[in-house]
Amino acid sequence: MTATVGLLRPGTQPQDVLPEAVAAARALTVVEAHDVGVVRGAARVTVRFEATGDGEARRVGWAVLTRLDELAETTDGRLTRRYGNRWLPPRRPNAG
């Protein structure tokens, strides 16, 4: 899960954003890695976690993005899953 973080909401400290995003994922699954980087001049949060399927990945990704949205303005939220050696969006659920 990656998202670009913009203006912080009142009461949010910059150093709290990544740990809070990680905690949101960790409440649901194992977190493998996390990072904050600067991409095109903007902060980008990355939280990598384990998921047994696309549905679980979506639930955890939404939890992370929801928490980030509570802390700051976010854009470009993107969930990807590893398929072999490639990172791609999760497969769409079957329309039933």
mmCIF file of N, CA, C and O in Angstrom:
data_model
loop_
_atom_site.group_PDB
_atom_site.id
_atom_site.type_symbol
_atom_site.label_atom_id
_atom_site.label_comp_id
_atom_site.label_asym_id
_atom_site.label_seq_id
_atom_site.Cartn_x
_atom_site.Cartn_y
_atom_site.Cartn_z
ATOM 1 N N MET A 1 0.858 -1.158 0.000
ATOM 2 C CA MET A 1 0.000 0.000 0.000
ATOM 3 C C MET A 1 0.900 1.215 0.000
ATOM 4 O O MET A 1 1.794 1.315 0.831
ATOM 5 N N THR A 2 0.675 2.130 -0.933
ATOM 6 C CA THR A 2 1.401 3.392 -0.954
ATOM 7 C C THR A 2 0.395 4.525 -1.057
ATOM 8 O O THR A 2 -0.680 4.361 -1.629
ATOM 9 N N ALA A 3 0.763 5.666 -0.490
ATOM 10 C CA ALA A 3 -0.071 6.858 -0.590
ATOM 11 C C ALA A 3 0.812 8.080 -0.406
ATOM 12 O O ALA A 3 1.743 8.072 0.404
ATOM 13 N N THR A 4 0.515 9.112 -1.146
ATOM 14 C CA THR A 4 1.198 10.389 -0.991
ATOM 15 C C THR A 4 0.504 11.162 0.117
ATOM 16 O O THR A 4 -0.725 11.258 0.145
ATOM 17 N N VAL A 5 1.297 11.691 1.034
ATOM 18 C CA VAL A 5 0.779 12.409 2.200
ATOM 19 C C VAL A 5 1.044 13.896 2.017
ATOM 20 O O VAL A 5 2.175 14.304 1.772
ATOM 21 N N GLY A 6 -0.019 14.676 2.159
ATOM 22 C CA GLY A 6 0.093 16.131 2.027
ATOM 23 C C GLY A 6 -0.016 16.814 3.375
ATOM 24 O O GLY A 6 0.615 16.407 4.347
ATOM 25 N N LEU A 7 -0.863 17.829 3.441
ATOM 26 C CA LEU A 7 -1.024 18.605 4.672
ATOM 27 C C LEU A 7 -1.534 17.727 5.806
ATOM 28 O O LEU A 7 -2.466 16.939 5.625
ATOM 29 N N LEU A 8 -0.907 17.897 6.962
ATOM 30 C CA LEU A 8 -1.321 17.137 8.136
ATOM 31 C C LEU A 8 -2.571 17.749 8.745
ATOM 32 O O LEU A 8 -2.757 18.966 8.728
ATOM 33 N N ARG A 9 -3.424 16.904 9.301
ATOM 34 C CA ARG A 9 -4.614 17.367 9.998
ATOM 35 C C ARG A 9 -4.194 17.977 11.341
ATOM 36 O O ARG A 9 -3.139 17.628 11.886
ATOM 37 N N PRO A 10 -5.001 18.898 11.884
ATOM 38 C CA PRO A 10 -4.657 19.506 13.175
ATOM 39 C C PRO A 10 -4.403 18.433 14.241
ATOM 40 O O PRO A 10 -5.140 17.452 14.351
ATOM 41 N N GLY A 11 -3.327 18.635 14.993
ATOM 42 C CA GLY A 11 -2.965 17.709 16.059
ATOM 43 C C GLY A 11 -2.079 16.565 15.629
ATOM 44 O O GLY A 11 -1.609 15.791 16.458
ATOM 45 N N THR A 12 -1.837 16.415 14.339
ATOM 46 C CA THR A 12 -0.983 15.332 13.841
ATOM 47 C C THR A 12 0.458 15.804 13.763
ATOM 48 O O THR A 12 0.737 16.851 13.186
ATOM 49 N N GLN A 13 1.338 15.021 14.322
ATOM 50 C CA GLN A 13 2.770 15.294 14.245
ATOM 51 C C GLN A 13 3.369 14.478 13.096
ATOM 52 O O GLN A 13 2.991 13.311 12.910
ATOM 53 N N PRO A 14 4.295 15.049 12.344
ATOM 54 C CA PRO A 14 4.862 14.321 11.196
ATOM 55 C C PRO A 14 5.423 12.948 11.566
ATOM 56 O O PRO A 14 5.243 11.986 10.829
ATOM 57 N N GLN A 15 6.069 12.853 12.709
ATOM 58 C CA GLN A 15 6.700 11.595 13.106
ATOM 59 C C GLN A 15 5.688 10.512 13.484
ATOM 60 O O GLN A 15 6.052 9.351 13.645
ATOM 61 N N ASP A 16 4.410 10.866 13.608
ATOM 62 C CA ASP A 16 3.377 9.895 13.976
ATOM 63 C C ASP A 16 2.702 9.234 12.781
ATOM 64 O O ASP A 16 2.030 8.202 12.941
ATOM 65 N N VAL A 17 2.849 9.792 11.600
ATOM 66 C CA VAL A 17 2.089 9.314 10.444
ATOM 67 C C VAL A 17 2.450 7.876 10.073
ATOM 68 O O VAL A 17 1.568 7.012 9.980
ATOM 69 N N LEU A 18 3.720 7.578 9.879
ATOM 70 C CA LEU A 18 4.111 6.217 9.491
ATOM 71 C C LEU A 18 3.778 5.195 10.578
ATOM 72 O O LEU A 18 3.165 4.164 10.267
ATOM 73 N N PRO A 19 4.128 5.439 11.847
ATOM 74 C CA PRO A 19 3.776 4.435 12.867
ATOM 75 C C PRO A 19 2.272 4.170 12.966
ATOM 76 O O PRO A 19 1.850 3.035 13.209
ATOM 77 N N GLU A 20 1.456 5.177 12.769
ATOM 78 C CA GLU A 20 0.003 4.989 12.822
ATOM 79 C C GLU A 20 -0.489 4.164 11.636
ATOM 80 O O GLU A 20 -1.382 3.323 11.778
ATOM 81 N N ALA A 21 0.066 4.405 10.453
ATOM 82 C CA ALA A 21 -0.304 3.612 9.273
ATOM 83 C C ALA A 21 0.103 2.153 9.468
ATOM 84 O O ALA A 21 -0.662 1.234 9.150
ATOM 85 N N VAL A 22 1.293 1.944 10.021
ATOM 86 C CA VAL A 22 1.771 0.585 10.292
ATOM 87 C C VAL A 22 0.879 -0.095 11.321
ATOM 88 O O VAL A 22 0.514 -1.262 11.175
ATOM 89 N N ALA A 23 0.499 0.623 12.362
ATOM 90 C CA ALA A 23 -0.365 0.053 13.401
ATOM 91 C C ALA A 23 -1.715 -0.381 12.834
ATOM 92 O O ALA A 23 -2.263 -1.410 13.238
ATOM 93 N N ALA A 24 -2.243 0.377 11.887
ATOM 94 C CA ALA A 24 -3.520 0.014 11.261
ATOM 95 C C ALA A 24 -3.398 -1.317 10.531
ATOM 96 O O ALA A 24 -4.294 -2.164 10.603
ATOM 97 N N ALA A 25 -2.292 -1.522 9.833
ATOM 98 C CA ALA A 25 -2.074 -2.797 9.139
ATOM 99 C C ALA A 25 -1.777 -3.905 10.133
ATOM 100 O O ALA A 25 -2.310 -5.016 10.029
ATOM 101 N N ARG A 26 -0.940 -3.609 11.117
ATOM 102 C CA ARG A 26 -0.521 -4.616 12.095
ATOM 103 C C ARG A 26 -1.699 -5.142 12.919
ATOM 104 O O ARG A 26 -1.658 -6.276 13.405
ATOM 105 N N ALA A 27 -2.750 -4.359 13.053
ATOM 106 C CA ALA A 27 -3.931 -4.819 13.776
ATOM 107 C C ALA A 27 -4.646 -5.942 13.026
ATOM 108 O O ALA A 27 -5.445 -6.679 13.614
ATOM 109 N N LEU A 28 -4.346 -6.088 11.727
ATOM 110 C CA LEU A 28 -5.035 -7.067 10.889
ATOM 111 C C LEU A 28 -4.145 -8.181 10.353
ATOM 112 O O LEU A 28 -4.639 -9.252 9.991
ATOM 113 N N THR A 29 -2.829 -7.907 10.265
ATOM 114 C CA THR A 29 -1.936 -8.885 9.641
ATOM 115 C C THR A 29 -0.495 -8.585 10.019
ATOM 116 O O THR A 29 -0.216 -7.645 10.764
ATOM 117 N N VAL A 30 0.420 -9.344 9.456
ATOM 118 C CA VAL A 30 1.850 -9.153 9.685
ATOM 119 C C VAL A 30 2.366 -8.082 8.718
ATOM 120 O O VAL A 30 2.107 -8.149 7.510
ATOM 121 N N VAL A 31 3.062 -7.092 9.244
ATOM 122 C CA VAL A 31 3.680 -6.048 8.417
ATOM 123 C C VAL A 31 5.106 -6.487 8.106
ATOM 124 O O VAL A 31 5.875 -6.806 9.010
ATOM 125 N N GLU A 32 5.443 -6.508 6.825
ATOM 126 C CA GLU A 32 6.771 -6.940 6.393
ATOM 127 C C GLU A 32 7.773 -5.797 6.343
ATOM 128 O O GLU A 32 8.942 -5.979 6.643
ATOM 129 N N ALA A 33 7.311 -4.620 5.910
ATOM 130 C CA ALA A 33 8.213 -3.479 5.756
ATOM 131 C C ALA A 33 7.393 -2.200 5.711
ATOM 132 O O ALA A 33 6.200 -2.232 5.412
ATOM 133 N N HIS A 34 8.045 -1.095 6.010
ATOM 134 C CA HIS A 34 7.385 0.204 5.933
ATOM 135 C C HIS A 34 8.438 1.274 5.730
ATOM 136 O O HIS A 34 9.602 1.109 6.104
ATOM 137 N N ASP A 35 8.010 2.385 5.107
ATOM 138 C CA ASP A 35 8.974 3.422 4.761
ATOM 139 C C ASP A 35 8.240 4.716 4.418
ATOM 140 O O ASP A 35 7.078 4.687 4.025
ATOM 141 N N VAL A 36 8.941 5.815 4.579
ATOM 142 C CA VAL A 36 8.498 7.103 4.046
ATOM 143 C C VAL A 36 9.594 7.574 3.109
ATOM 144 O O VAL A 36 10.772 7.598 3.489
ATOM 145 N N GLY A 37 9.225 7.926 1.904
ATOM 146 C CA GLY A 37 10.180 8.442 0.937
ATOM 147 C C GLY A 37 9.651 9.729 0.337
ATOM 148 O O GLY A 37 8.499 10.108 0.569
ATOM 149 N N VAL A 38 10.495 10.387 -0.411
ATOM 150 C CA VAL A 38 10.083 11.605 -1.111
ATOM 151 C C VAL A 38 10.064 11.292 -2.600
ATOM 152 O O VAL A 38 11.080 10.891 -3.170
ATOM 153 N N VAL A 39 8.893 11.449 -3.209
ATOM 154 C CA VAL A 39 8.714 11.190 -4.631
ATOM 155 C C VAL A 39 8.158 12.455 -5.260
ATOM 156 O O VAL A 39 7.099 12.940 -4.860
ATOM 157 N N ARG A 40 8.880 13.004 -6.209
ATOM 158 C CA ARG A 40 8.485 14.251 -6.873
ATOM 159 C C ARG A 40 8.177 15.351 -5.859
ATOM 160 O O ARG A 40 7.203 16.080 -5.983
ATOM 161 N N GLY A 41 8.977 15.431 -4.805
ATOM 162 C CA GLY A 41 8.845 16.492 -3.818
ATOM 163 C C GLY A 41 7.759 16.276 -2.779
ATOM 164 O O GLY A 41 7.504 17.156 -1.962
ATOM 165 N N ALA A 42 7.117 15.123 -2.769
ATOM 166 C CA ALA A 42 6.037 14.857 -1.815
ATOM 167 C C ALA A 42 6.353 13.601 -1.008
ATOM 168 O O ALA A 42 6.987 12.668 -1.511
ATOM 169 N N ALA A 43 5.891 13.579 0.238
ATOM 170 C CA ALA A 43 6.098 12.410 1.096
ATOM 171 C C ALA A 43 5.201 11.264 0.629
ATOM 172 O O ALA A 43 4.017 11.464 0.382
ATOM 173 N N ARG A 44 5.792 10.082 0.521
ATOM 174 C CA ARG A 44 5.017 8.904 0.157
ATOM 175 C C ARG A 44 5.245 7.819 1.201
ATOM 176 O O ARG A 44 6.376 7.424 1.461
ATOM 177 N N VAL A 45 4.145 7.362 1.787
ATOM 178 C CA VAL A 45 4.171 6.301 2.781
ATOM 179 C C VAL A 45 3.980 4.966 2.072
ATOM 180 O O VAL A 45 3.105 4.833 1.215
ATOM 181 N N THR A 46 4.795 3.984 2.459
ATOM 182 C CA THR A 46 4.652 2.626 1.952
ATOM 183 C C THR A 46 4.551 1.680 3.140
ATOM 184 O O THR A 46 5.373 1.750 4.052
ATOM 185 N N VAL A 47 3.536 0.834 3.117
ATOM 186 C CA VAL A 47 3.384 -0.208 4.128
ATOM 187 C C VAL A 47 3.203 -1.522 3.368
ATOM 188 O O VAL A 47 2.244 -1.677 2.619
ATOM 189 N N ARG A 48 4.144 -2.449 3.565
ATOM 190 C CA ARG A 48 4.053 -3.751 2.898
ATOM 191 C C ARG A 48 3.660 -4.794 3.940
ATOM 192 O O ARG A 48 4.244 -4.859 5.017
ATOM 193 N N PHE A 49 2.668 -5.609 3.608
ATOM 194 C CA PHE A 49 2.109 -6.550 4.574
ATOM 195 C C PHE A 49 1.756 -7.864 3.900
ATOM 196 O O PHE A 49 1.673 -7.945 2.678
ATOM 197 N N GLU A 50 1.533 -8.882 4.722
ATOM 198 C CA GLU A 50 1.124 -10.191 4.219
ATOM 199 C C GLU A 50 -0.393 -10.230 4.067
ATOM 200 O O GLU A 50 -1.116 -9.645 4.872
ATOM 201 N N ALA A 51 -0.852 -10.925 3.033
ATOM 202 C CA ALA A 51 -2.285 -11.146 2.829
ATOM 203 C C ALA A 51 -2.453 -12.482 2.116
ATOM 204 O O ALA A 51 -1.700 -12.789 1.195
ATOM 205 N N THR A 52 -3.436 -13.262 2.547
ATOM 206 C CA THR A 52 -3.641 -14.579 1.947
ATOM 207 C C THR A 52 -4.389 -14.515 0.621
ATOM 208 O O THR A 52 -4.370 -15.471 -0.140
ATOM 209 N N GLY A 53 -5.039 -13.409 0.349
ATOM 210 C CA GLY A 53 -5.770 -13.272 -0.912
ATOM 211 C C GLY A 53 -6.062 -11.815 -1.196
ATOM 212 O O GLY A 53 -5.765 -10.926 -0.388
ATOM 213 N N ASP A 54 -6.650 -11.576 -2.341
ATOM 214 C CA ASP A 54 -6.944 -10.207 -2.753
ATOM 215 C C ASP A 54 -7.932 -9.513 -1.821
ATOM 216 O O ASP A 54 -7.788 -8.336 -1.531
ATOM 217 N N GLY A 55 -8.934 -10.247 -1.339
ATOM 218 C CA GLY A 55 -9.915 -9.651 -0.436
ATOM 219 C C GLY A 55 -9.267 -9.171 0.848
ATOM 220 O O GLY A 55 -9.525 -8.061 1.317
ATOM 221 N N GLU A 56 -8.423 -9.998 1.430
ATOM 222 C CA GLU A 56 -7.713 -9.599 2.650
ATOM 223 C C GLU A 56 -6.788 -8.415 2.371
ATOM 224 O O GLU A 56 -6.707 -7.477 3.165
ATOM 225 N N ALA A 57 -6.108 -8.446 1.234
ATOM 226 C CA ALA A 57 -5.220 -7.332 0.879
ATOM 227 C C ALA A 57 -6.011 -6.032 0.784
ATOM 228 O O ALA A 57 -5.565 -4.984 1.258
ATOM 229 N N ARG A 58 -7.195 -6.087 0.185
ATOM 230 C CA ARG A 58 -8.031 -4.885 0.090
ATOM 231 C C ARG A 58 -8.450 -4.382 1.471
ATOM 232 O O ARG A 58 -8.423 -3.190 1.739
ATOM 233 N N ARG A 59 -8.857 -5.286 2.357
ATOM 234 C CA ARG A 59 -9.275 -4.887 3.711
ATOM 235 C C ARG A 59 -8.136 -4.203 4.459
ATOM 236 O O ARG A 59 -8.335 -3.153 5.083
ATOM 237 N N VAL A 60 -6.949 -4.786 4.399
ATOM 238 C CA VAL A 60 -5.808 -4.191 5.094
ATOM 239 C C VAL A 60 -5.426 -2.867 4.433
ATOM 240 O O VAL A 60 -5.176 -1.871 5.121
ATOM 241 N N GLY A 61 -5.398 -2.847 3.119
ATOM 242 C CA GLY A 61 -5.069 -1.606 2.406
ATOM 243 C C GLY A 61 -6.027 -0.480 2.749
ATOM 244 O O GLY A 61 -5.615 0.658 2.982
ATOM 245 N N TRP A 62 -7.331 -0.799 2.801
ATOM 246 C CA TRP A 62 -8.321 0.222 3.157
ATOM 247 C C TRP A 62 -8.118 0.709 4.584
ATOM 248 O O TRP A 62 -8.301 1.893 4.885
ATOM 249 N N ALA A 63 -7.756 -0.200 5.488
ATOM 250 C CA ALA A 63 -7.511 0.202 6.877
ATOM 251 C C ALA A 63 -6.340 1.179 6.957
ATOM 252 O O ALA A 63 -6.406 2.192 7.667
ATOM 253 N N VAL A 64 -5.287 0.896 6.216
ATOM 254 C CA VAL A 64 -4.120 1.791 6.194
ATOM 255 C C VAL A 64 -4.510 3.137 5.601
ATOM 256 O O VAL A 64 -4.207 4.196 6.176
ATOM 257 N N LEU A 65 -5.179 3.114 4.473
ATOM 258 C CA LEU A 65 -5.560 4.367 3.817
ATOM 259 C C LEU A 65 -6.539 5.174 4.664
ATOM 260 O O LEU A 65 -6.423 6.405 4.759
ATOM 261 N N THR A 66 -7.471 4.508 5.313
ATOM 262 C CA THR A 66 -8.416 5.203 6.199
ATOM 263 C C THR A 66 -7.675 5.906 7.321
ATOM 264 O O THR A 66 -7.945 7.067 7.633
ATOM 265 N N ARG A 67 -6.717 5.201 7.930
ATOM 266 C CA ARG A 67 -5.950 5.816 9.019
ATOM 267 C C ARG A 67 -5.127 6.986 8.507
ATOM 268 O O ARG A 67 -5.060 8.041 9.157
ATOM 269 N N LEU A 68 -4.499 6.836 7.364
ATOM 270 C CA LEU A 68 -3.733 7.949 6.793
ATOM 271 C C LEU A 68 -4.632 9.149 6.526
ATOM 272 O O LEU A 68 -4.246 10.291 6.804
ATOM 273 N N ASP A 69 -5.834 8.905 6.006
ATOM 274 C CA ASP A 69 -6.774 9.998 5.725
ATOM 275 C C ASP A 69 -7.209 10.716 7.001
ATOM 276 O O ASP A 69 -7.531 11.894 6.967
ATOM 277 N N GLU A 70 -7.238 10.004 8.119
ATOM 278 C CA GLU A 70 -7.568 10.635 9.393
ATOM 279 C C GLU A 70 -6.458 11.570 9.868
ATOM 280 O O GLU A 70 -6.702 12.528 10.583
ATOM 281 N N LEU A 71 -5.234 11.280 9.447
ATOM 282 C CA LEU A 71 -4.067 12.033 9.905
ATOM 283 C C LEU A 71 -3.649 13.155 8.969
ATOM 284 O O LEU A 71 -3.032 14.129 9.403
ATOM 285 N N ALA A 72 -3.945 13.000 7.679
ATOM 286 C CA ALA A 72 -3.432 13.951 6.684
ATOM 287 C C ALA A 72 -4.247 13.864 5.404
ATOM 288 O O ALA A 72 -4.998 12.916 5.192
ATOM 289 N N GLU A 73 -4.060 14.864 4.558
ATOM 290 C CA GLU A 73 -4.623 14.776 3.208
ATOM 291 C C GLU A 73 -3.770 13.773 2.434
ATOM 292 O O GLU A 73 -2.545 13.812 2.499
ATOM 293 N N THR A 74 -4.430 12.861 1.742
ATOM 294 C CA THR A 74 -3.693 11.864 0.968
ATOM 295 C C THR A 74 -4.169 11.851 -0.478
ATOM 296 O O THR A 74 -5.315 12.187 -0.771
ATOM 297 N N THR A 75 -3.275 11.472 -1.342
ATOM 298 C CA THR A 75 -3.600 11.277 -2.755
ATOM 299 C C THR A 75 -2.855 10.036 -3.235
ATOM 300 O O THR A 75 -1.961 9.531 -2.558
ATOM 301 N N ASP A 76 -3.220 9.586 -4.377
ATOM 302 C CA ASP A 76 -2.507 8.486 -5.031
ATOM 303 C C ASP A 76 -2.447 7.211 -4.206
ATOM 304 O O ASP A 76 -1.483 6.461 -4.301
ATOM 305 N N GLY A 77 -3.459 6.946 -3.371
ATOM 306 C CA GLY A 77 -3.469 5.690 -2.635
ATOM 307 C C GLY A 77 -3.501 4.533 -3.618
ATOM 308 O O GLY A 77 -4.313 4.513 -4.541
ATOM 309 N N ARG A 78 -2.580 3.586 -3.440
ATOM 310 C CA ARG A 78 -2.479 2.492 -4.404
ATOM 311 C C ARG A 78 -2.118 1.197 -3.701
ATOM 312 O O ARG A 78 -1.157 1.137 -2.941
ATOM 313 N N LEU A 79 -2.896 0.177 -3.971
ATOM 314 C CA LEU A 79 -2.639 -1.156 -3.443
ATOM 315 C C LEU A 79 -2.093 -2.012 -4.566
ATOM 316 O O LEU A 79 -2.669 -2.059 -5.660
ATOM 317 N N THR A 80 -0.990 -2.681 -4.310
ATOM 318 C CA THR A 80 -0.443 -3.635 -5.276
ATOM 319 C C THR A 80 -0.127 -4.928 -4.538
ATOM 320 O O THR A 80 0.114 -4.926 -3.337
ATOM 321 N N ARG A 81 -0.140 -6.032 -5.298
ATOM 322 C CA ARG A 81 0.225 -7.349 -4.758
ATOM 323 C C ARG A 81 1.320 -7.926 -5.621
ATOM 324 O O ARG A 81 1.395 -7.649 -6.813
ATOM 325 N N ARG A 82 2.130 -8.753 -4.985
ATOM 326 C CA ARG A 82 3.209 -9.394 -5.733
ATOM 327 C C ARG A 82 2.681 -10.674 -6.370
ATOM 328 O O ARG A 82 2.125 -11.544 -5.702
ATOM 329 N N TYR A 83 2.837 -10.750 -7.679
ATOM 330 C CA TYR A 83 2.528 -11.953 -8.446
ATOM 331 C C TYR A 83 3.835 -12.367 -9.101
ATOM 332 O O TYR A 83 4.263 -11.734 -10.074
ATOM 333 N N GLY A 84 4.488 -13.377 -8.532
ATOM 334 C CA GLY A 84 5.806 -13.749 -9.022
ATOM 335 C C GLY A 84 6.781 -12.630 -8.711
ATOM 336 O O GLY A 84 6.931 -12.229 -7.570
ATOM 337 N N ASN A 85 7.412 -12.098 -9.736
ATOM 338 C CA ASN A 85 8.370 -11.009 -9.528
ATOM 339 C C ASN A 85 7.787 -9.644 -9.924
ATOM 340 O O ASN A 85 8.525 -8.686 -10.072
ATOM 341 N N ARG A 86 6.473 -9.564 -10.076
ATOM 342 C CA ARG A 86 5.831 -8.311 -10.493
ATOM 343 C C ARG A 86 4.881 -7.814 -9.416
ATOM 344 O O ARG A 86 4.251 -8.599 -8.709
ATOM 345 N N TRP A 87 4.749 -6.493 -9.325
ATOM 346 C CA TRP A 87 3.792 -5.852 -8.423
ATOM 347 C C TRP A 87 2.663 -5.294 -9.269
ATOM 348 O O TRP A 87 2.874 -4.415 -10.106
ATOM 349 N N LEU A 88 1.453 -5.828 -9.064
ATOM 350 C CA LEU A 88 0.291 -5.444 -9.867
ATOM 351 C C LEU A 88 -0.891 -5.162 -8.945
ATOM 352 O O LEU A 88 -0.930 -5.634 -7.807
ATOM 353 N N PRO A 89 -1.902 -4.425 -9.441
ATOM 354 C CA PRO A 89 -3.119 -4.246 -8.647
ATOM 355 C C PRO A 89 -3.767 -5.602 -8.368
ATOM 356 O O PRO A 89 -3.628 -6.533 -9.167
ATOM 357 N N PRO A 90 -4.481 -5.731 -7.242
ATOM 358 C CA PRO A 90 -5.181 -6.997 -6.989
ATOM 359 C C PRO A 90 -6.161 -7.284 -8.117
ATOM 360 O O PRO A 90 -6.674 -6.367 -8.768
ATOM 361 N N ARG A 91 -6.421 -8.553 -8.317
ATOM 362 C CA ARG A 91 -7.396 -8.938 -9.345
ATOM 363 C C ARG A 91 -8.775 -8.499 -8.911
ATOM 364 O O ARG A 91 -9.101 -8.503 -7.730
ATOM 365 N N ARG A 92 -9.592 -8.099 -9.857
ATOM 366 C CA ARG A 92 -10.950 -7.648 -9.562
ATOM 367 C C ARG A 92 -11.775 -8.836 -9.090
ATOM 368 O O ARG A 92 -11.667 -9.930 -9.645
ATOM 369 N N PRO A 93 -12.641 -8.617 -8.089
ATOM 370 C CA PRO A 93 -13.509 -9.718 -7.663
ATOM 371 C C PRO A 93 -14.461 -10.113 -8.788
ATOM 372 O O PRO A 93 -14.823 -9.281 -9.613
ATOM 373 N N ASN A 94 -14.842 -11.368 -8.804
ATOM 374 C CA ASN A 94 -15.800 -11.847 -9.814
ATOM 375 C C ASN A 94 -17.141 -11.172 -9.609
ATOM 376 O O ASN A 94 -17.645 -11.107 -8.503
ATOM 377 N N ALA A 95 -17.708 -10.663 -10.686
ATOM 378 C CA ALA A 95 -19.058 -10.091 -10.608
ATOM 379 C C ALA A 95 -20.021 -11.261 -10.544
ATOM 380 O O ALA A 95 -19.989 -12.150 -11.364
ATOM 381 N N GLY A 96 -20.873 -11.248 -9.550
ATOM 382 C CA GLY A 96 -21.681 -12.412 -9.382
ATOM 383 C C GLY A 96 -23.097 -12.220 -9.476
ATOM 384 O O GLY A 96 -23.952 -12.919 -9.582
#
